[in-house]
mmCIF file of C-alpha atoms in Angstrom:
data_model
loop_
_atom_site.group_PDB
_atom_site.id
_atom_site.type_symbol
_atom_site.label_atom_id
_atom_site.label_comp_id
_atom_site.label_asym_id
_atom_site.label_seq_id
_atom_site.Cartn_x
_atom_site.Cartn_y
_atom_site.Cartn_z
ATOM 1 C CA MET A 12 7.644 37.744 -10.251
ATOM 2 C CA LYS A 13 7.347 34.004 -10.736
ATOM 3 C CA PRO A 14 10.456 32.592 -12.424
ATOM 4 C CA VAL A 15 10.163 30.941 -15.817
ATOM 5 C CA VAL A 16 13.223 28.755 -15.179
ATOM 6 C CA SER A 17 14.436 27.150 -11.974
ATOM 7 C CA ILE A 18 18.099 26.200 -12.024
ATOM 8 C CA ILE A 19 18.967 23.337 -9.677
ATOM 9 C CA CYS A 20 22.576 22.963 -8.580
ATOM 10 C CA PHE A 21 23.803 20.158 -6.316
ATOM 11 C CA ALA A 22 27.043 21.105 -4.563
ATOM 12 C CA TYR A 23 29.336 19.116 -2.316
ATOM 13 C CA ASN A 24 33.017 19.961 -1.768
ATOM 14 C CA HIS A 25 33.179 21.839 -5.070
ATOM 15 C CA GLU A 26 35.340 24.683 -3.791
ATOM 16 C CA LYS A 27 37.693 24.456 -6.793
ATOM 17 C CA TYR A 28 34.911 24.701 -9.369
ATOM 18 C CA ILE A 29 31.849 26.360 -7.859
ATOM 19 C CA LYS A 30 32.730 29.952 -8.842
ATOM 20 C CA GLU A 31 32.846 28.945 -12.498
ATOM 21 C CA THR A 32 29.478 27.256 -12.082
ATOM 22 C CA LEU A 33 27.861 30.239 -10.404
ATOM 23 C CA ASN A 34 29.336 32.683 -12.919
ATOM 24 C CA GLY A 35 27.714 30.621 -15.667
ATOM 25 C CA PHE A 36 24.358 31.128 -13.967
ATOM 26 C CA VAL A 37 24.508 34.839 -13.248
ATOM 27 C CA MET A 38 25.779 35.710 -16.753
ATOM 28 C CA GLN A 39 22.608 34.366 -18.366
ATOM 29 C CA LYS A 40 20.866 36.935 -20.557
ATOM 30 C CA THR A 41 17.127 36.351 -20.656
ATOM 31 C CA ASN A 42 13.876 38.201 -21.256
ATOM 32 C CA PHE A 43 12.357 36.242 -18.374
ATOM 33 C CA SER A 44 13.130 35.753 -14.708
ATOM 34 C CA PHE A 45 14.935 32.731 -13.298
ATOM 35 C CA GLU A 46 15.909 31.411 -9.888
ATOM 36 C CA ILE A 47 18.918 29.434 -8.691
ATOM 37 C CA ILE A 48 18.190 26.695 -6.176
ATOM 38 C CA ILE A 49 21.596 25.613 -4.956
ATOM 39 C CA HIS A 50 21.945 22.899 -2.344
ATOM 40 C CA ASP A 51 25.169 22.600 -0.379
ATOM 41 C CA ASP A 52 25.162 19.197 1.258
ATOM 42 C CA ALA A 53 27.303 20.034 4.305
ATOM 43 C CA SER A 54 30.520 20.583 2.387
ATOM 44 C CA THR A 55 33.685 20.373 4.458
ATOM 45 C CA ASP A 56 35.590 22.880 2.308
ATOM 46 C CA LYS A 57 34.709 26.490 1.416
ATOM 47 C CA THR A 58 31.915 25.677 -1.045
ATOM 48 C CA ALA A 59 29.170 27.037 1.234
ATOM 49 C CA ASP A 60 31.136 30.249 1.906
ATOM 50 C CA ILE A 61 31.443 30.908 -1.817
ATOM 51 C CA ILE A 62 27.735 30.289 -2.330
ATOM 52 C CA ARG A 63 26.966 32.748 0.467
ATOM 53 C CA GLU A 64 29.026 35.422 -1.293
ATOM 54 C CA TYR A 65 27.032 35.027 -4.496
ATOM 55 C CA ALA A 66 23.705 34.792 -2.659
ATOM 56 C CA ALA A 67 24.469 38.075 -0.886
ATOM 57 C CA LYS A 68 25.373 39.744 -4.183
ATOM 58 C CA TYR A 69 22.365 38.390 -6.090
ATOM 59 C CA PRO A 70 19.667 37.940 -3.424
ATOM 60 C CA ASP A 71 16.786 38.146 -5.893
ATOM 61 C CA ILE A 72 17.766 35.036 -7.822
ATOM 62 C CA PHE A 73 19.707 32.833 -5.390
ATOM 63 C CA LYS A 74 17.685 30.433 -3.239
ATOM 64 C CA PRO A 75 20.422 28.601 -1.312
ATOM 65 C CA ILE A 76 19.916 25.583 0.903
ATOM 66 C CA TYR A 77 22.699 24.953 3.410
ATOM 67 C CA GLN A 78 22.976 21.685 5.281
ATOM 68 C CA VAL A 79 24.938 21.035 8.463
ATOM 69 C CA VAL A 80 24.449 17.272 8.144
ATOM 70 C CA ASN A 81 25.003 15.527 4.837
ATOM 71 C CA GLN A 82 21.535 14.647 3.554
ATOM 72 C CA HIS A 83 22.625 12.259 0.834
ATOM 73 C CA SER A 84 24.090 9.930 3.443
ATOM 74 C CA LEU A 85 20.862 9.920 5.438
ATOM 75 C CA GLU A 86 18.403 8.854 2.766
ATOM 76 C CA LYS A 87 18.412 7.954 -0.912
ATOM 77 C CA GLY A 88 16.787 10.705 -2.940
ATOM 78 C CA ARG A 89 16.493 13.156 -0.055
ATOM 79 C CA VAL A 90 18.557 15.880 -1.732
ATOM 80 C CA THR A 91 16.591 15.584 -4.958
ATOM 81 C CA ARG A 92 13.312 15.852 -3.056
ATOM 82 C CA LEU A 93 14.471 18.888 -1.079
ATOM 83 C CA CYS A 94 15.512 20.759 -4.197
ATOM 84 C CA TYR A 95 12.529 19.928 -6.373
ATOM 85 C CA ALA A 96 10.191 20.990 -3.572
ATOM 86 C CA GLU A 97 11.519 24.530 -4.023
ATOM 87 C CA VAL A 98 11.091 24.692 -7.809
ATOM 88 C CA LYS A 99 8.697 27.404 -8.988
ATOM 89 C CA GLY A 100 9.600 27.752 -12.661
ATOM 90 C CA LYS A 101 7.780 26.338 -15.662
ATOM 91 C CA TYR A 102 11.101 24.828 -16.752
ATOM 92 C CA THR A 103 13.929 23.233 -14.780
ATOM 93 C CA ALA A 104 17.612 23.284 -15.721
ATOM 94 C CA ILE A 105 20.275 21.277 -13.905
ATOM 95 C CA CYS A 106 23.995 21.871 -13.481
ATOM 96 C CA GLU A 107 26.107 20.315 -10.744
ATOM 97 C CA GLY A 108 28.679 22.357 -8.869
ATOM 98 C CA ASP A 109 31.677 21.102 -10.808
ATOM 99 C CA ASP A 110 30.330 21.750 -14.320
ATOM 100 C CA TYR A 111 29.582 25.133 -15.853
ATOM 101 C CA TRP A 112 27.837 27.002 -18.658
ATOM 102 C CA VAL A 113 29.683 29.079 -21.250
ATOM 103 C CA ASP A 114 26.870 30.401 -23.434
ATOM 104 C CA PRO A 115 25.165 33.435 -21.845
ATOM 105 C CA CYS A 116 22.067 32.722 -23.949
ATOM 106 C CA LYS A 117 21.759 29.040 -23.008
ATOM 107 C CA LEU A 118 18.546 29.428 -21.045
ATOM 108 C CA GLN A 119 17.006 31.831 -23.547
ATOM 109 C CA LYS A 120 17.654 29.536 -26.503
ATOM 110 C CA GLN A 121 16.196 26.523 -24.753
ATOM 111 C CA VAL A 122 13.125 28.342 -23.487
ATOM 112 C CA ASP A 123 12.525 29.833 -26.932
ATOM 113 C CA PHE A 124 12.523 26.367 -28.469
ATOM 114 C CA LEU A 125 10.307 24.763 -25.832
ATOM 115 C CA GLU A 126 7.827 27.629 -25.931
ATOM 116 C CA ALA A 127 7.613 27.439 -29.728
ATOM 117 C CA ASN A 128 7.300 23.626 -29.696
ATOM 118 C CA PRO A 129 4.939 22.597 -26.879
ATOM 119 C CA ASP A 130 5.048 18.898 -27.814
ATOM 120 C CA TYR A 131 8.665 18.796 -26.581
ATOM 121 C CA VAL A 132 9.294 18.316 -22.854
ATOM 122 C CA ILE A 133 13.089 18.182 -22.625
ATOM 123 C CA CYS A 134 16.063 19.514 -24.545
ATOM 124 C CA TRP A 135 19.820 19.156 -24.383
ATOM 125 C CA THR A 136 22.718 20.922 -26.099
ATOM 126 C CA ASP A 137 26.277 20.170 -27.104
ATOM 127 C CA TYR A 138 29.079 20.622 -24.573
ATOM 128 C CA ASN A 139 32.855 20.635 -24.322
ATOM 129 C CA ILE A 140 34.953 18.550 -21.954
ATOM 130 C CA LEU A 141 37.564 19.715 -19.449
ATOM 131 C CA ASN A 142 40.141 16.954 -18.987
ATOM 132 C CA ASP A 143 42.656 16.154 -16.264
ATOM 133 C CA ASN A 144 45.290 18.371 -17.888
ATOM 134 C CA GLY A 145 43.052 21.411 -17.858
ATOM 135 C CA GLU A 146 42.523 21.162 -21.608
ATOM 136 C CA ILE A 147 39.191 21.745 -23.312
ATOM 137 C CA THR A 148 38.201 19.147 -25.891
ATOM 138 C CA THR A 149 35.152 19.069 -28.131
ATOM 139 C CA THR A 150 32.623 16.328 -28.719
ATOM 140 C CA ASP A 151 31.693 14.783 -32.041
ATOM 141 C CA PHE A 152 28.302 13.124 -32.145
ATOM 142 C CA GLY A 153 28.090 13.194 -35.916
ATOM 143 C CA TYR A 154 25.090 15.507 -35.938
ATOM 144 C CA THR A 155 24.767 17.630 -39.082
ATOM 145 C CA LYS A 156 21.513 19.426 -38.244
ATOM 146 C CA ASP A 157 20.860 22.249 -35.798
ATOM 147 C CA VAL A 158 17.896 20.443 -34.257
ATOM 148 C CA ILE A 159 17.904 16.677 -33.661
ATOM 149 C CA ASP A 160 14.960 14.778 -32.234
ATOM 150 C CA ILE A 161 15.801 12.510 -29.303
ATOM 151 C CA ASP A 162 13.726 9.433 -28.501
ATOM 152 C CA TYR A 163 14.318 6.046 -26.912
ATOM 153 C CA ASN A 164 16.199 4.883 -30.006
ATOM 154 C CA ASN A 165 18.962 7.501 -29.811
ATOM 155 C CA LEU A 166 18.775 8.628 -26.193
ATOM 156 C CA PHE A 167 22.080 6.967 -25.294
ATOM 157 C CA ARG A 168 23.677 6.288 -28.682
ATOM 158 C CA PRO A 169 25.394 8.586 -29.293
ATOM 159 C CA TYR A 170 25.381 9.649 -25.655
ATOM 160 C CA SER A 171 24.820 13.372 -26.181
ATOM 161 C CA THR A 172 22.235 13.832 -23.427
ATOM 162 C CA TYR A 173 24.276 15.111 -20.489
ATOM 163 C CA THR A 174 22.496 16.575 -17.478
ATOM 164 C CA LEU A 175 24.477 19.817 -17.311
ATOM 165 C CA THR A 176 22.873 20.930 -20.590
ATOM 166 C CA SER A 177 19.342 19.731 -19.881
ATOM 167 C CA MET A 178 16.162 21.739 -19.523
ATOM 168 C CA PHE A 179 12.740 20.177 -19.062
ATOM 169 C CA LYS A 180 9.137 21.049 -18.297
ATOM 170 C CA ARG A 181 8.370 20.822 -14.615
ATOM 171 C CA GLU A 182 4.836 19.548 -15.247
ATOM 172 C CA ALA A 183 6.232 16.580 -17.217
ATOM 173 C CA PHE A 184 8.359 15.346 -14.306
ATOM 174 C CA ASP A 185 6.740 12.944 -11.879
ATOM 175 C CA LEU A 186 9.027 13.123 -8.849
ATOM 176 C CA GLU A 187 7.061 10.554 -6.865
ATOM 177 C CA LEU A 188 7.303 8.013 -9.670
ATOM 178 C CA TYR A 189 10.992 8.834 -10.151
ATOM 179 C CA GLN A 190 11.736 8.073 -6.531
ATOM 180 C CA THR A 191 9.874 4.783 -6.508
ATOM 181 C CA LEU A 192 12.629 3.350 -8.700
ATOM 182 C CA LYS A 193 15.004 1.121 -6.762
ATOM 183 C CA TYR A 194 17.957 2.484 -8.734
ATOM 184 C CA TYR A 195 17.789 5.777 -10.559
ATOM 185 C CA LYS A 196 20.204 8.072 -12.339
ATOM 186 C CA ASP A 197 19.947 10.999 -14.716
ATOM 187 C CA ASN A 198 19.073 8.510 -17.438
ATOM 188 C CA SER A 199 16.012 7.467 -15.457
ATOM 189 C CA LEU A 200 14.822 11.065 -15.447
ATOM 190 C CA TYR A 201 15.116 11.232 -19.229
ATOM 191 C CA VAL A 202 13.212 8.007 -19.766
ATOM 192 C CA LEU A 203 10.333 9.165 -17.577
ATOM 193 C CA LEU A 204 10.168 12.576 -19.259
ATOM 194 C CA LEU A 205 10.050 11.047 -22.723
ATOM 195 C CA ARG A 206 6.884 9.241 -21.686
ATOM 196 C CA GLU A 207 5.254 12.686 -21.575
ATOM 197 C CA GLY A 208 6.538 14.204 -24.824
ATOM 198 C CA LYS A 209 9.416 14.632 -27.232
ATOM 199 C CA GLY A 210 13.096 15.309 -26.601
ATOM 200 C CA VAL A 211 15.474 17.405 -28.676
ATOM 201 C CA PHE A 212 19.192 18.107 -28.989
ATOM 202 C CA LEU A 213 19.987 21.722 -29.943
ATOM 203 C CA ASN A 214 23.315 21.653 -31.734
ATOM 204 C CA PHE A 215 25.228 24.461 -30.044
ATOM 205 C CA VAL A 216 27.812 24.369 -27.246
ATOM 206 C CA SER A 217 26.385 25.680 -24.007
ATOM 207 C CA SER A 218 28.453 24.039 -21.301
ATOM 208 C CA VAL A 219 31.667 22.442 -20.087
ATOM 209 C CA TYR A 220 31.684 19.040 -18.445
ATOM 210 C CA LEU A 221 34.407 18.196 -15.943
ATOM 211 C CA SER A 222 35.773 14.817 -16.998
ATOM 212 C CA LEU A 223 37.729 14.281 -13.784
ATOM 213 C CA ILE A 224 36.333 11.697 -11.427
ATOM 214 C CA HIS A 225 33.420 13.617 -9.946
ATOM 215 C CA ILE A 226 33.515 14.119 -6.205
ATOM 216 C CA SER A 227 31.053 11.641 -4.808
ATOM 217 C CA GLU A 228 28.834 12.154 -1.828
ATOM 218 C CA PRO A 229 29.970 10.427 1.365
#
């Protein structure tokens, strides 16, 4: 069965966090199928071993990619290209290997909204923050509604559009155009998607963002 959602997870030396990330994926309760495309970029710790354990336990949904040579260091955008080439779902969700989801209905809620509102191409949700002391803190964007439209005017102010909560329509994402940019980040993805339709913030907490200095690729 073709998946409705493709989850993309970029992992590199995330041994301390990856189980939490993967648990957030497999606990999702949906009335549709989804796949997990997880790319381990030649981690030097036990990240790949942990991914293999989950892939063996859930072979129908895990689509792992294991590298023996770090791809990020070889070519800008190579990892992104490798992962997006495997996407089969109508929608794509992203969560890196040191963040995690806490709402088991995250995917269902986002798909329900996007299916009911076809003029929207991307949605985000609220999230909590895990700080250096292991404490969970909440965000306060000042939103008072359950559904908040996001456009170029409020895309970054307040900055509520974090990648770990995002879901977007695959057909709205032009990967070739994205990779022609000399410099690109998650923000670049959002800007390109909003050329194709509307964005929305769904005001519920779905995820936890690790506020430590993220482990960078070599």
